[in-house]
Amino acid sequence: MRPLKNTCQVAVIGGGVAGLAAARHTARLGKLVTLFEGSGLFGGLVATVGEVDFLPVPGTFSGQDLATALLGDARMAAVQIVEAHVSKIELGPSLTLTDAEHRTYHPESIIIATGASLRSLGIAREVEFTGRGVSHCATCDGGFFRAQDVVVAGGGDAAVHAALVLAKTSRRVIIVCRSKLKAKRDYIEKIAARENVDFIWDSEVEELLGEDGLSGVRVRNAKHGARSDIDCTGLFPFIGVVPNSGLVANSLRVASGCIQTDADFATSDRRVFAVGAVRLAYGGNLIQAMAEGVGAAEAVARLLSN
Ligand SMILES: Cc1cc2nc3c(=O)[nH]c(=O)nc-3n(C[C@H](O)[C@H](O)[C@H](O)COP(=O)(O)OP(=O)(O)OC[C@H]3O[C@@H](n4cnc5c(N)ncnc54)[C@H](O)[C@@H]3O)c2cc1C
């Protein structure tokens, strides 16, 4: 066990867009801020997205462009960066935060911006086929499936966005979804206009087929139970996200795992705040995540000034 360290007044956990915005703004408000990022990659869920949508500014940005700009800005604002996963937050008379290297910190306030992870299908051989047909990144891996048939599982924004990316290079994209598309209208209009995209409705991927790599998927219709096989070399599951909230006490979370806050992003422990995709009632796009980060920074600054 290393000796105790307490160099941060405010700890921001998570270097996605919400955490980067929160850290920068809290530092600009004159607080000593330490930002913890555990994956080695800043930007979170959008870090690997080639072209980010729904930014209220003209121009084209990749997730990496955005993360680099936000990280640069945070550094300029004197945010201290610690590249470590935070494994535990303890709520006691003083807050205790422990990272994966067993270092402990006692910040006066914490902003949790740990976001969410893509939900896995939870079916046999998913891990075995990850990197051998199963991928969670259309931008990074789409090129491997040039002129081939691929399946996208899911019907929300991320799934349709991935299908649009894949449709540019793959021969055929088959979207398998359990209900109607829940993506934004703009995405639905674009995907409807693609001639190489087909849909299998009311269905879910039940089984992965293949020997050394993926050669197809077995799909089950949820309404009448009929099964059919689709030949494909790629499968991109985008069936929702799971909040990364395992580091906090159950008392701060609801059954879904999301962290509950008030309108100022404070949890039931007034020193601890939560923003972005880990928060219950988060709306789902990155501008909102950044705005929540700024809102929590303001609330933290008020708390520490009292
Ligand atoms: C494929 C895809 C495409 C998308 N495209 C768009 C788009 O074009 N436009 C748009 O507006 N939205 C888009 N979104 C939604 C957007 O990505 C999210 O709403 C946004 O990323 C949420 O930001 P966040 O910072 O709250 O969480 P995240 O992006 O999940 O970031 C959380 C960060 O915290 C880190 N972390 C987690 N746990 C710990 C821990 N214990 N210790 C330290 N670090 C930790 C993670 O490594 C990660 O870097 C997309 C989502 C997906 C999945």
Coordinates of N, CA and C in Angstrom, one line a residue, residues 17-105:
V17 N -16.5 13.2 -22.5 CA -16.8 14.6 -22.7 C -17.4 15.3 -21.5
A18 N -18.2 14.5 -20.7 CA -18.8 15.1 -19.5 C -17.7 15.5 -18.5
G19 N -16.8 14.5 -18.2 CA -15.8 14.7 -17.2 C -14.8 15.8 -17.7
L20 N -14.4 15.8 -18.9 CA -13.5 16.8 -19.4 C -14.1 18.2 -19.3
A21 N -15.3 18.3 -19.6 CA -16.0 19.7 -19.5 C -16.1 20.0 -18.0
A22 N -16.4 19.1 -17.2 CA -16.6 19.4 -15.7 C -15.2 19.8 -15.1
A23 N -14.2 19.1 -15.5 CA -12.9 19.3 -14.9 C -12.4 20.7 -15.3
R24 N -12.5 21.0 -16.6 CA -12.0 22.3 -17.1 C -12.8 23.4 -16.5
H25 N -14.1 23.3 -16.4 CA -14.9 24.4 -15.9 C -14.6 24.6 -14.4
T26 N -14.5 23.5 -13.6 CA -14.3 23.6 -12.2 C -12.9 24.3 -12.0
A27 N -11.9 23.9 -12.8 CA -10.6 24.6 -12.6 C -10.7 26.0 -13.0
R28 N -11.4 26.4 -14.0 CA -11.6 27.8 -14.4 C -12.3 28.6 -13.3
L29 N -13.0 27.9 -12.4 CA -13.7 28.6 -11.3 C -12.8 28.6 -10.1
G30 N -11.5 28.3 -10.3 CA -10.5 28.5 -9.3 C -10.3 27.3 -8.3
K31 N -10.8 26.2 -8.6 CA -10.6 25.0 -7.7 C -9.5 24.1 -8.2
L32 N -8.8 23.4 -7.3 CA -7.8 22.5 -7.7 C -8.4 21.1 -8.1
V33 N -8.2 20.8 -9.3 CA -9.0 19.6 -9.9 C -8.0 18.5 -10.3
T34 N -8.4 17.3 -10.0 CA -7.7 16.2 -10.5 C -8.7 15.3 -11.3
L35 N -8.3 15.0 -12.5 CA -9.2 14.2 -13.4 C -8.6 12.8 -13.5
F36 N -9.5 11.8 -13.3 CA -9.0 10.4 -13.4 C -9.6 9.8 -14.6
E37 N -8.8 9.2 -15.4 CA -9.3 8.4 -16.6 C -8.7 7.0 -16.6
G38 N -9.5 6.0 -16.7 CA -9.0 4.7 -16.4 C -8.7 3.8 -17.7
S39 N -9.1 4.3 -18.9 CA -9.0 3.5 -20.0 C -7.7 3.7 -20.9
G40 N -7.0 4.8 -20.6 CA -5.9 5.1 -21.4 C -6.3 5.9 -22.6
L41 N -7.6 6.2 -22.8 CA -8.1 6.9 -24.0 C -9.1 7.9 -23.5
F42 N -8.9 9.2 -23.8 CA -9.8 10.2 -23.4 C -10.9 10.3 -24.5
G43 N -12.1 10.8 -24.1 CA -13.2 11.0 -25.0 C -14.4 10.1 -24.8
G44 N -14.1 8.9 -24.1 CA -15.2 8.0 -23.8 C -15.9 7.4 -25.0
L45 N -17.2 7.2 -24.9 CA -17.9 6.5 -26.0 C -17.7 7.1 -27.4
V46 N -17.5 8.4 -27.5 CA -17.3 8.9 -28.8 C -15.9 8.9 -29.3
A47 N -15.0 8.5 -28.5 CA -13.5 8.6 -28.8 C -13.2 7.9 -30.2
T48 N -14.0 6.9 -30.5 CA -13.7 6.2 -31.8 C -14.7 6.5 -32.9
V49 N -15.5 7.5 -32.7 CA -16.5 7.8 -33.7 C -15.8 8.7 -34.8
G50 N -15.9 8.3 -36.0 CA -15.2 9.1 -37.1 C -15.8 10.4 -37.3
E51 N -17.1 10.5 -37.3 CA -17.8 11.8 -37.5 C -18.9 12.0 -36.5
V52 N -18.7 13.0 -35.6 CA -19.6 13.2 -34.5 C -20.8 14.0 -35.0
D53 N -22.0 13.6 -34.7 CA -23.2 14.3 -35.1 C -23.8 15.1 -33.9
F54 N -24.7 16.0 -34.2 CA -25.5 16.8 -33.2 C -24.7 17.8 -32.5
L55 N -23.5 18.3 -33.1 CA -22.8 19.4 -32.5 C -23.4 20.7 -33.0
P56 N -23.7 21.6 -32.1 CA -24.4 22.9 -32.6 C -23.4 23.9 -33.2
V57 N -22.4 23.3 -33.9 CA -21.4 24.2 -34.6 C -21.2 23.6 -36.0
P58 N -20.9 24.5 -36.9 CA -20.7 24.0 -38.3 C -19.4 23.2 -38.4
G59 N -19.3 22.3 -39.3 CA -18.0 21.6 -39.5 C -18.1 20.2 -39.1
T60 N -17.1 19.4 -39.5 CA -17.0 18.0 -39.2 C -15.9 17.7 -38.2
F61 N -16.3 17.0 -37.1 CA -15.3 16.7 -36.1 C -15.4 15.2 -35.8
S62 N -14.2 14.6 -35.6 CA -14.2 13.2 -35.1 C -14.3 13.3 -33.6
G63 N -14.6 12.1 -33.0 CA -14.6 12.1 -31.5 C -13.2 12.3 -31.0
Q64 N -12.2 11.9 -31.7 CA -10.9 12.1 -31.3 C -10.5 13.6 -31.3
D65 N -10.9 14.3 -32.4 CA -10.7 15.8 -32.5 C -11.3 16.5 -31.2
L66 N -12.5 16.1 -30.9 CA -13.2 16.7 -29.8 C -12.5 16.4 -28.5
A67 N -12.1 15.1 -28.3 CA -11.4 14.7 -27.0 C -10.1 15.5 -26.9
T68 N -9.4 15.6 -28.0 CA -8.0 16.2 -28.0 C -8.2 17.7 -27.6
A69 N -9.2 18.3 -28.2 CA -9.5 19.8 -27.9 C -9.9 19.9 -26.5
L70 N -10.8 19.1 -26.0 CA -11.2 19.2 -24.6 C -10.1 18.9 -23.6
L71 N -9.3 17.9 -23.9 CA -8.2 17.6 -23.0 C -7.2 18.7 -23.0
G72 N -6.9 19.3 -24.2 CA -5.9 20.4 -24.2 C -6.4 21.6 -23.4
D73 N -7.7 21.8 -23.5 CA -8.3 22.9 -22.7 C -8.2 22.7 -21.2
A74 N -8.5 21.4 -20.8 CA -8.4 21.1 -19.4 C -7.0 21.2 -18.9
R75 N -6.0 20.8 -19.7 CA -4.6 21.0 -19.3 C -4.3 22.4 -19.1
M76 N -4.8 23.3 -20.1 CA -4.5 24.7 -20.0 C -5.1 25.3 -18.8
A77 N -6.2 24.7 -18.3 CA -6.9 25.3 -17.1 C -6.2 24.7 -15.8
A78 N -5.1 24.0 -16.0 CA -4.3 23.4 -14.9 C -5.0 22.3 -14.2
V79 N -5.8 21.5 -14.9 CA -6.3 20.3 -14.4 C -5.2 19.3 -14.3
Q80 N -5.1 18.6 -13.1 CA -4.1 17.6 -13.0 C -4.7 16.3 -13.5
I81 N -4.0 15.6 -14.4 CA -4.5 14.4 -15.0 C -3.9 13.1 -14.3
V82 N -4.7 12.2 -13.9 CA -4.2 10.9 -13.4 C -4.8 9.8 -14.3
E83 N -3.9 9.1 -15.0 CA -4.4 8.0 -15.8 C -4.5 6.8 -15.0
A84 N -5.6 6.6 -14.3 CA -5.8 5.5 -13.5 C -7.3 5.2 -13.3
H85 N -7.7 4.0 -13.2 CA -9.1 3.6 -13.0 C -9.4 3.8 -11.5
V86 N -10.5 4.4 -11.2 CA -10.9 4.6 -9.8 C -11.8 3.4 -9.4
S87 N -11.4 2.6 -8.4 CA -12.1 1.4 -8.1 C -13.2 1.6 -7.0
K88 N -13.0 2.7 -6.2 CA -13.9 2.8 -5.1 C -14.0 4.2 -4.6
I89 N -15.3 4.6 -4.3 CA -15.5 5.9 -3.6 C -16.2 5.5 -2.2
E90 N -15.6 6.0 -1.1 CA -16.2 5.8 0.2 C -16.7 7.1 0.7
L91 N -18.0 7.0 1.2 CA -18.6 8.2 1.7 C -18.5 8.1 3.3
G92 N -17.6 8.9 3.8 CA -17.4 8.9 5.3 C -17.4 10.3 5.7
P93 N -16.9 10.6 6.9 CA -16.8 12.0 7.4 C -15.9 12.7 6.3
S94 N -14.8 12.1 5.8 CA -14.2 12.7 4.6 C -14.3 11.7 3.5
L95 N -14.4 12.2 2.3 CA -14.5 11.3 1.1 C -13.2 10.6 0.8
T96 N -13.3 9.3 0.5 CA -12.1 8.6 0.1 C -12.3 7.9 -1.2
L97 N -11.3 8.2 -2.0 CA -11.3 7.7 -3.4 C -10.1 6.8 -3.5
T98 N -10.2 5.6 -4.0 CA -9.1 4.6 -4.2 C -9.0 4.3 -5.7
D99 N -7.7 4.4 -6.2 CA -7.6 4.0 -7.6 C -7.0 2.6 -7.7
A100 N -6.9 2.1 -9.0 CA -6.5 0.7 -9.2 C -5.1 0.4 -8.7
E101 N -4.3 1.5 -8.5 CA -3.0 1.3 -8.0 C -2.9 1.3 -6.4
H102 N -4.1 1.3 -5.9 CA -4.3 1.4 -4.4 C -3.9 2.7 -3.8
R103 N -3.8 3.8 -4.6 CA -3.5 5.1 -4.1 C -4.8 5.7 -3.6
T104 N -4.8 6.4 -2.5 CA -6.0 7.0 -1.9 C -5.9 8.5 -2.0
Y105 N -7.1 9.1 -2.1 CA -7.2 10.6 -2.2 C -8.4 11.0 -1.3

